[in-house]
Amino acid sequence: MFSSHDGLCTIGELAERAGVSVKAVRFYSDRGLLPEASRSTGGHRRYGPDAVERLNLIRSLRGLDLPVSEVRRILDEQDAGDTADALEAAVEGRLSTLGSELRALRWREAALQLVLDCPPDERPDRLRLVGAVSAPPSTAALVRFWRGWLPARMPARSVGAFLEVAVPQPPESPRPSQVLAFALLYAFVTRPCTGSGPCQPSAHEAAGARESAVLYAGLATAYDLAGGEMRRGREPRPGEALNGFVDAYASTYGTRDTPGFRRQLGGRLAADPRIDRYWELTAQVLGAPGDAPEPTPGTAHDWLLEALGADLSTGAGPGESGRRVLRRR
């Protein structure tokens, strides 16, 4: 309670009691956050006894860097007798914003260290490379790349499932080497496609949505099996993973898995465009120091191509197509 006869105080008394400047009190009053109880005969602002507590709450909320609009919403709900929903939403929103800002700062820090650590004559090119990537980086360019690479009629659910494993999420606390790998990956997917046709493997072209779904569902299973073989350190070889890989293509083309089909498939895959560089950079973006690279769809695909080549060269028929697959790596 203020000492005046009517229990009210002036703007100066309120500022002194709350430990803020008169300018701050006037700012909050002008924006409707701190209502006046009345005005004196001389037109001076007068505040009630609850103004100190309200002003302290405003300062606390602003101290968390909440915008004035959020502070107003919280105060309005408090006036209505409920602060939980607005306060929780405001804090969650601020936490999300701060998280994004911190990720951006960590990314910029690693990018600056990357530029600083390279030889002076390489710094301009390195700076242009990493400067083309936003902080924190967006994966939108990688998604666009794959949407151009995948079959046009592939079902949205199948596309989404593939993108989840094919598009690496940038680390929240990257090392300079991961910043470089992601920047190189961004440059790789944003460069123009070569040739007159679409940037899409001819072996992946399908007649319709159903065939596309069959192909990529089968490939996903084969890649998973091949990834298990790779984690165990096994060399490419015929087996369940390769059988599933070949069967995915055979089912799409409406044929059977035969030695002749394997030879045809081996030659066709060898002639298709390759994006090994994409998968190499993806592994670098995701990798931790000293860890063996985690299998990706690309490295699993390479393993299966080598397995197909080994199968063709050891008795499935003429082995030249298998050797072509190996040589193209």
CSV table of C-alpha atoms in Angstrom, one decimal:
chain,number,residue,atom,x,y,z
A,1,MET,CA,0.0,0.0,0.0
A,2,PHE,CA,1.3,3.4,-0.9
A,3,SER,CA,1.5,6.1,1.8
A,4,SER,CA,-0.7,8.7,0.1
A,5,HIS,CA,-4.2,9.3,1.5
A,6,ASP,CA,-5.9,7.5,-1.4
A,7,GLY,CA,-3.5,4.6,-1.7
A,8,LEU,CA,-2.2,5.7,-5.1
A,9,CYS,CA,1.2,6.8,-6.2
A,10,THR,CA,2.8,8.9,-8.9
A,11,ILE,CA,4.8,7.6,-11.8
A,12,GLY,CA,8.0,8.6,-10.1
A,13,GLU,CA,7.1,6.9,-6.8
A,14,LEU,CA,6.2,3.7,-8.7
A,15,ALA,CA,9.4,3.8,-10.7
A,16,GLU,CA,11.4,4.2,-7.4
A,17,ARG,CA,9.5,1.4,-5.7
A,18,ALA,CA,10.0,-1.0,-8.6
A,19,GLY,CA,13.6,0.0,-9.3
A,20,VAL,CA,13.1,1.1,-12.9
A,21,SER,CA,13.2,4.3,-14.7
A,22,VAL,CA,10.3,6.7,-15.2
A,23,LYS,CA,10.8,6.2,-18.9
A,24,ALA,CA,10.2,2.5,-18.6
A,25,VAL,CA,7.0,2.9,-16.6
A,26,ARG,CA,5.7,5.4,-19.2
A,27,PHE,CA,6.6,3.0,-22.0
A,28,TYR,CA,4.6,0.2,-20.5
A,29,SER,CA,1.7,2.5,-19.6
A,30,ASP,CA,1.6,3.9,-23.2
A,31,ARG,CA,1.4,0.3,-24.6
A,32,GLY,CA,-1.5,-0.6,-22.3
A,33,LEU,CA,0.5,-3.1,-20.2
A,34,LEU,CA,0.4,-1.0,-17.0
A,35,PRO,CA,-3.0,0.6,-16.6
A,36,GLU,CA,-3.3,3.9,-14.6
A,37,ALA,CA,-5.7,4.0,-11.7
A,38,SER,CA,-6.5,7.7,-12.4
A,39,ARG,CA,-5.0,11.0,-13.3
A,40,SER,CA,-4.4,13.9,-10.9
A,41,THR,CA,-6.0,17.3,-11.4
A,42,GLY,CA,-2.8,18.3,-13.1
A,43,GLY,CA,-3.0,15.4,-15.5
A,44,HIS,CA,-0.3,13.3,-13.8
A,45,ARG,CA,-0.6,9.5,-13.9
A,46,ARG,CA,-1.6,7.7,-10.7
A,47,TYR,CA,-1.2,4.0,-10.0
A,48,GLY,CA,-2.8,1.6,-7.6
A,49,PRO,CA,-1.0,-0.7,-5.1
A,50,ASP,CA,-1.0,-3.7,-7.4
A,51,ALA,CA,1.0,-1.7,-10.0
A,52,VAL,CA,4.4,-2.7,-8.4
A,53,GLU,CA,3.6,-6.4,-8.6
A,54,ARG,CA,2.3,-6.1,-12.2
A,55,LEU,CA,5.4,-4.0,-13.2
A,56,ASN,CA,7.7,-6.7,-11.7
A,57,LEU,CA,5.9,-9.3,-13.8
A,58,ILE,CA,6.3,-7.3,-16.9
A,59,ARG,CA,10.0,-6.8,-16.2
A,60,SER,CA,10.4,-10.6,-15.7
A,61,LEU,CA,8.6,-11.4,-18.9
A,62,ARG,CA,10.6,-8.8,-20.8
A,63,GLY,CA,13.8,-10.1,-19.2
A,64,LEU,CA,13.1,-13.4,-21.0
A,65,ASP,CA,13.0,-11.4,-24.2
A,66,LEU,CA,9.3,-12.0,-24.8
A,67,PRO,CA,7.9,-9.5,-27.2
A,68,VAL,CA,5.4,-6.9,-26.0
A,69,SER,CA,2.6,-8.6,-27.8
A,70,GLU,CA,3.2,-11.9,-25.9
A,71,VAL,CA,3.5,-10.0,-22.6
A,72,ARG,CA,0.1,-8.3,-23.3
A,73,ARG,CA,-1.5,-11.6,-24.0
A,74,ILE,CA,-0.2,-13.1,-20.7
A,75,LEU,CA,-1.4,-10.1,-18.8
A,76,ASP,CA,-4.8,-10.2,-20.4
A,77,GLU,CA,-5.2,-13.8,-19.4
A,78,GLN,CA,-4.0,-13.0,-15.9
A,79,ASP,CA,-6.6,-10.3,-15.7
A,80,ALA,CA,-9.2,-12.9,-16.7
A,81,GLY,CA,-8.0,-15.2,-14.0
A,82,ASP,CA,-5.9,-17.7,-16.1
A,83,THR,CA,-2.2,-17.3,-17.0
A,84,ALA,CA,-1.2,-21.0,-17.6
A,85,ASP,CA,-2.0,-21.3,-21.3
A,86,ALA,CA,-0.6,-18.0,-22.5
A,87,LEU,CA,2.6,-18.2,-20.4
A,88,GLU,CA,3.3,-21.8,-21.4
A,89,ALA,CA,2.8,-21.0,-25.1
A,90,ALA,CA,5.0,-17.9,-24.8
A,91,VAL,CA,7.8,-19.7,-23.0
A,92,GLU,CA,7.7,-22.6,-25.5
A,93,GLY,CA,7.8,-20.2,-28.4
A,94,ARG,CA,10.7,-18.3,-27.0
A,95,LEU,CA,12.6,-21.6,-26.3
A,96,SER,CA,12.1,-22.6,-29.9
A,97,THR,CA,13.3,-19.3,-31.2
A,98,LEU,CA,16.4,-19.4,-28.9
A,99,GLY,CA,17.2,-23.0,-30.0
A,100,SER,CA,17.2,-21.8,-33.6
A,101,GLU,CA,19.3,-18.8,-32.8
A,102,LEU,CA,21.8,-21.0,-30.9
A,103,ARG,CA,22.0,-23.5,-33.8
A,104,ALA,CA,22.7,-20.6,-36.2
A,105,LEU,CA,25.4,-19.3,-33.9
A,106,ARG,CA,27.1,-22.7,-33.6
A,107,TRP,CA,26.9,-23.1,-37.3
A,108,ARG,CA,28.4,-19.7,-38.0
A,109,GLU,CA,31.1,-20.3,-35.4
A,110,ALA,CA,32.2,-23.6,-37.1
A,111,ALA,CA,32.0,-21.9,-40.5
A,112,LEU,CA,34.2,-19.1,-39.4
A,113,GLN,CA,36.7,-21.5,-37.9
A,114,LEU,CA,36.7,-23.4,-41.2
A,115,VAL,CA,37.6,-20.3,-43.1
A,116,LEU,CA,40.2,-19.3,-40.6
A,117,ASP,CA,41.9,-22.7,-40.6
A,118,CYS,CA,42.4,-22.9,-44.4
A,119,PRO,CA,45.4,-21.5,-46.3
A,120,PRO,CA,45.0,-17.7,-46.9
A,121,ASP,CA,44.9,-18.1,-50.7
A,122,GLU,CA,41.9,-20.6,-50.3
A,123,ARG,CA,39.9,-18.4,-48.0
A,124,PRO,CA,37.9,-16.4,-50.6
A,125,ASP,CA,36.7,-19.6,-52.3
A,126,ARG,CA,36.0,-21.3,-49.0
A,127,LEU,CA,34.1,-18.2,-47.8
A,128,ARG,CA,31.9,-18.2,-50.9
A,129,LEU,CA,31.2,-21.9,-50.5
A,130,VAL,CA,30.0,-21.7,-46.9
A,131,GLY,CA,28.5,-18.3,-47.4
A,132,ALA,CA,26.0,-19.8,-49.9
A,133,VAL,CA,24.5,-21.9,-47.1
A,134,SER,CA,22.1,-20.3,-44.6
A,135,ALA,CA,22.6,-20.6,-40.8
A,136,PRO,CA,21.2,-22.8,-39.5
A,137,PRO,CA,21.2,-24.6,-42.9
A,138,SER,CA,18.1,-25.6,-44.7
A,139,THR,CA,17.7,-29.0,-46.5
A,140,ALA,CA,15.1,-27.6,-49.0
A,141,ALA,CA,17.7,-27.8,-51.8
A,142,LEU,CA,18.4,-31.4,-51.1
A,143,VAL,CA,14.7,-32.2,-51.1
A,144,ARG,CA,14.3,-30.5,-54.4
A,145,PHE,CA,17.2,-32.5,-55.9
A,146,TRP,CA,15.6,-35.8,-54.9
A,147,ARG,CA,12.2,-34.8,-56.1
A,148,GLY,CA,13.8,-34.3,-59.5
A,149,TRP,CA,15.7,-37.6,-59.3
A,150,LEU,CA,12.9,-39.9,-58.1
A,151,PRO,CA,10.2,-41.2,-60.5
A,152,ALA,CA,7.7,-38.4,-61.2
A,153,ARG,CA,4.7,-40.7,-60.4
A,154,MET,CA,6.1,-42.1,-57.2
A,155,PRO,CA,3.5,-41.9,-54.4
A,156,ALA,CA,3.9,-39.1,-51.9
A,157,ARG,CA,4.2,-41.6,-48.9
A,158,SER,CA,7.0,-43.4,-50.6
A,159,VAL,CA,8.8,-40.2,-51.5
A,160,GLY,CA,8.5,-39.0,-47.9
A,161,ALA,CA,9.9,-42.3,-46.5
A,162,PHE,CA,12.8,-42.1,-48.9
A,163,LEU,CA,13.6,-38.5,-48.1
A,164,GLU,CA,13.8,-39.3,-44.4
A,165,VAL,CA,16.8,-41.5,-45.0
A,166,ALA,CA,18.3,-39.7,-48.0
A,167,VAL,CA,18.4,-36.2,-46.8
A,168,PRO,CA,20.9,-35.7,-43.9
A,169,GLN,CA,19.8,-33.3,-41.1
A,170,PRO,CA,22.6,-30.8,-40.3
A,171,PRO,CA,24.1,-31.4,-36.8
A,172,GLU,CA,23.1,-28.9,-34.2
A,173,SER,CA,26.7,-28.5,-33.0
A,174,PRO,CA,28.8,-29.0,-36.2
A,175,ARG,CA,32.5,-29.4,-36.5
A,176,PRO,CA,34.2,-27.3,-39.2
A,177,SER,CA,34.5,-30.5,-41.4
A,178,GLN,CA,30.8,-31.1,-41.2
A,179,VAL,CA,30.1,-27.5,-42.2
A,180,LEU,CA,32.4,-28.0,-45.2
A,181,ALA,CA,30.7,-31.3,-46.2
A,182,PHE,CA,27.2,-29.8,-46.0
A,183,ALA,CA,28.4,-26.7,-48.1
A,184,LEU,CA,29.8,-29.1,-50.7
A,185,LEU,CA,26.7,-31.1,-50.6
A,186,TYR,CA,24.6,-28.0,-51.2
A,187,ALA,CA,26.8,-26.9,-54.1
A,188,PHE,CA,26.5,-30.5,-55.5
A,189,VAL,CA,22.7,-30.5,-55.5
A,190,THR,CA,22.2,-26.9,-56.8
A,191,ARG,CA,24.5,-27.1,-59.8
A,192,PRO,CA,22.7,-27.5,-63.2
A,193,CYS,CA,22.0,-31.1,-64.4
A,194,THR,CA,24.2,-32.2,-67.3
A,195,GLY,CA,22.8,-33.6,-70.5
A,196,SER,CA,19.5,-33.0,-72.2
A,197,GLY,CA,17.4,-35.4,-70.2
A,198,PRO,CA,16.2,-35.3,-66.6
A,199,CYS,CA,18.6,-36.0,-63.7
A,200,GLN,CA,17.1,-39.4,-63.1
A,201,PRO,CA,18.4,-43.0,-63.5
A,202,SER,CA,16.7,-44.7,-66.5
A,203,ALA,CA,16.7,-47.9,-64.4
A,204,HIS,CA,14.4,-46.2,-61.9
A,205,GLU,CA,11.8,-45.1,-64.5
A,206,ALA,CA,8.5,-46.9,-63.9
A,207,ALA,CA,5.2,-47.1,-65.7
A,208,GLY,CA,3.1,-45.7,-62.9
A,209,ALA,CA,2.7,-44.9,-59.3
A,210,ARG,CA,2.2,-48.6,-58.3
A,211,GLU,CA,5.4,-49.7,-60.0
A,212,SER,CA,7.4,-46.8,-58.4
A,213,ALA,CA,6.1,-47.8,-55.0
A,214,VAL,CA,7.0,-51.4,-55.5
A,215,LEU,CA,10.5,-50.5,-56.7
A,216,TYR,CA,11.4,-48.2,-53.8
A,217,ALA,CA,9.8,-50.4,-51.2
A,218,GLY,CA,11.9,-53.3,-52.4
A,219,LEU,CA,15.0,-51.2,-52.6
A,220,ALA,CA,14.5,-49.9,-49.0
A,221,THR,CA,14.4,-53.5,-47.8
A,222,ALA,CA,17.4,-54.5,-49.8
A,223,TYR,CA,19.4,-51.4,-48.6
A,224,ASP,CA,18.5,-52.3,-45.0
A,225,LEU,CA,19.8,-55.8,-45.5
A,226,ALA,CA,22.9,-54.6,-47.2
A,227,GLY,CA,23.5,-52.1,-44.4
A,228,GLY,CA,23.5,-54.9,-41.9
A,229,GLU,CA,26.1,-56.8,-43.9
A,230,MET,CA,28.2,-53.6,-44.1
A,231,ARG,CA,28.0,-53.1,-40.4
A,232,ARG,CA,29.4,-56.6,-39.9
A,233,GLY,CA,32.2,-55.8,-42.2
A,234,ARG,CA,31.2,-58.3,-44.9
A,235,GLU,CA,32.4,-57.9,-48.5
A,236,PRO,CA,29.8,-57.6,-51.2
A,237,ARG,CA,28.4,-61.0,-52.0
A,238,PRO,CA,25.3,-62.8,-53.3
A,239,GLY,CA,22.7,-63.5,-50.8
A,240,GLU,CA,19.4,-62.3,-49.3
A,241,ALA,CA,20.2,-58.6,-49.8
A,242,LEU,CA,21.1,-59.0,-53.4
A,243,ASN,CA,18.1,-61.2,-54.2
A,244,GLY,CA,15.8,-58.6,-52.7
A,245,PHE,CA,17.6,-55.9,-54.7
A,246,VAL,CA,17.2,-57.7,-58.0
A,247,ASP,CA,13.7,-58.8,-57.2
A,248,ALA,CA,12.7,-55.1,-56.7
A,249,TYR,CA,13.6,-54.3,-60.3
A,250,ALA,CA,12.2,-57.5,-61.7
A,251,SER,CA,8.8,-56.9,-60.0
A,252,THR,CA,8.8,-53.4,-61.3
A,253,TYR,CA,9.5,-54.5,-64.9
A,254,GLY,CA,7.0,-57.4,-64.6
A,255,THR,CA,9.6,-60.1,-65.2
A,256,ARG,CA,11.4,-62.8,-63.2
A,257,ASP,CA,14.8,-62.9,-61.6
A,258,THR,CA,16.9,-64.9,-64.0
A,259,PRO,CA,20.6,-64.9,-64.9
A,260,GLY,CA,19.7,-63.1,-68.1
A,261,PHE,CA,17.8,-60.4,-66.3
A,262,ARG,CA,20.7,-60.0,-63.8
A,263,ARG,CA,23.1,-59.4,-66.7
A,264,GLN,CA,20.7,-56.9,-68.3
A,265,LEU,CA,20.2,-55.1,-65.0
A,266,GLY,CA,23.9,-55.0,-64.3
A,267,GLY,CA,24.6,-53.3,-67.6
A,268,ARG,CA,21.7,-50.9,-67.2
A,269,LEU,CA,22.7,-49.8,-63.7
A,270,ALA,CA,26.3,-49.4,-64.9
A,271,ALA,CA,25.2,-47.0,-67.6
A,272,ASP,CA,23.0,-44.9,-65.3
A,273,PRO,CA,24.1,-41.6,-63.8
A,274,ARG,CA,25.8,-42.0,-60.4
A,275,ILE,CA,25.8,-39.7,-57.4
A,276,ASP,CA,28.4,-41.3,-55.3
A,277,ARG,CA,29.7,-37.9,-54.3
A,278,TYR,CA,26.3,-37.1,-52.7
A,279,TRP,CA,26.6,-40.2,-50.4
A,280,GLU,CA,30.2,-39.5,-49.6
A,281,LEU,CA,29.4,-36.0,-48.4
A,282,THR,CA,26.3,-37.3,-46.6
A,283,ALA,CA,28.4,-39.7,-44.6
A,284,GLN,CA,30.7,-36.8,-43.7
A,285,VAL,CA,27.8,-34.6,-42.6
A,286,LEU,CA,26.5,-37.3,-40.3
A,287,GLY,CA,29.7,-38.9,-39.2
A,288,ALA,CA,31.3,-38.6,-35.7
A,289,PRO,CA,35.1,-38.5,-35.3
A,290,GLY,CA,36.6,-42.0,-35.2
A,291,ASP,CA,33.3,-43.8,-36.0
A,292,ALA,CA,32.9,-46.0,-39.0
A,293,PRO,CA,30.5,-44.4,-41.5
A,294,GLU,CA,26.9,-45.4,-41.1
A,295,PRO,CA,25.5,-47.1,-44.2
A,296,THR,CA,23.4,-44.8,-46.4
A,297,PRO,CA,21.1,-45.8,-49.3
A,298,GLY,CA,23.9,-44.8,-51.6
A,299,THR,CA,26.7,-46.8,-50.0
A,300,ALA,CA,24.2,-49.8,-49.7
A,301,HIS,CA,23.4,-49.4,-53.4
A,302,ASP,CA,27.2,-49.5,-54.2
A,303,TRP,CA,27.6,-52.6,-52.0
A,304,LEU,CA,24.7,-54.3,-53.9
A,305,LEU,CA,26.1,-53.3,-57.3
A,306,GLU,CA,29.4,-54.9,-56.3
A,307,ALA,CA,27.6,-58.0,-55.1
A,308,LEU,CA,25.7,-58.2,-58.4
A,309,GLY,CA,29.0,-57.8,-60.3
A,310,ALA,CA,30.5,-60.6,-58.2
A,311,ASP,CA,27.5,-62.8,-58.8
A,312,LEU,CA,27.6,-62.3,-62.5
A,313,SER,CA,31.4,-62.9,-62.8
A,314,THR,CA,31.3,-66.1,-60.8
A,315,GLY,CA,28.7,-68.1,-62.6
A,316,ALA,CA,25.4,-66.3,-63.3
A,317,GLY,CA,26.4,-65.9,-66.9
A,318,PRO,CA,28.9,-63.7,-68.8
A,319,GLY,CA,30.6,-61.6,-66.2
A,320,GLU,CA,31.4,-58.6,-68.2
A,321,SER,CA,28.5,-56.5,-67.1
A,322,GLY,CA,29.4,-57.2,-63.5
A,323,ARG,CA,33.0,-56.0,-64.1
A,324,ARG,CA,31.6,-52.9,-65.8
A,325,VAL,CA,29.6,-52.1,-62.6
A,326,LEU,CA,32.8,-52.5,-60.5
A,327,ARG,CA,34.9,-50.3,-62.8
A,328,ARG,CA,32.4,-47.5,-62.8
A,329,ARG,CA,32.9,-47.0,-59.1
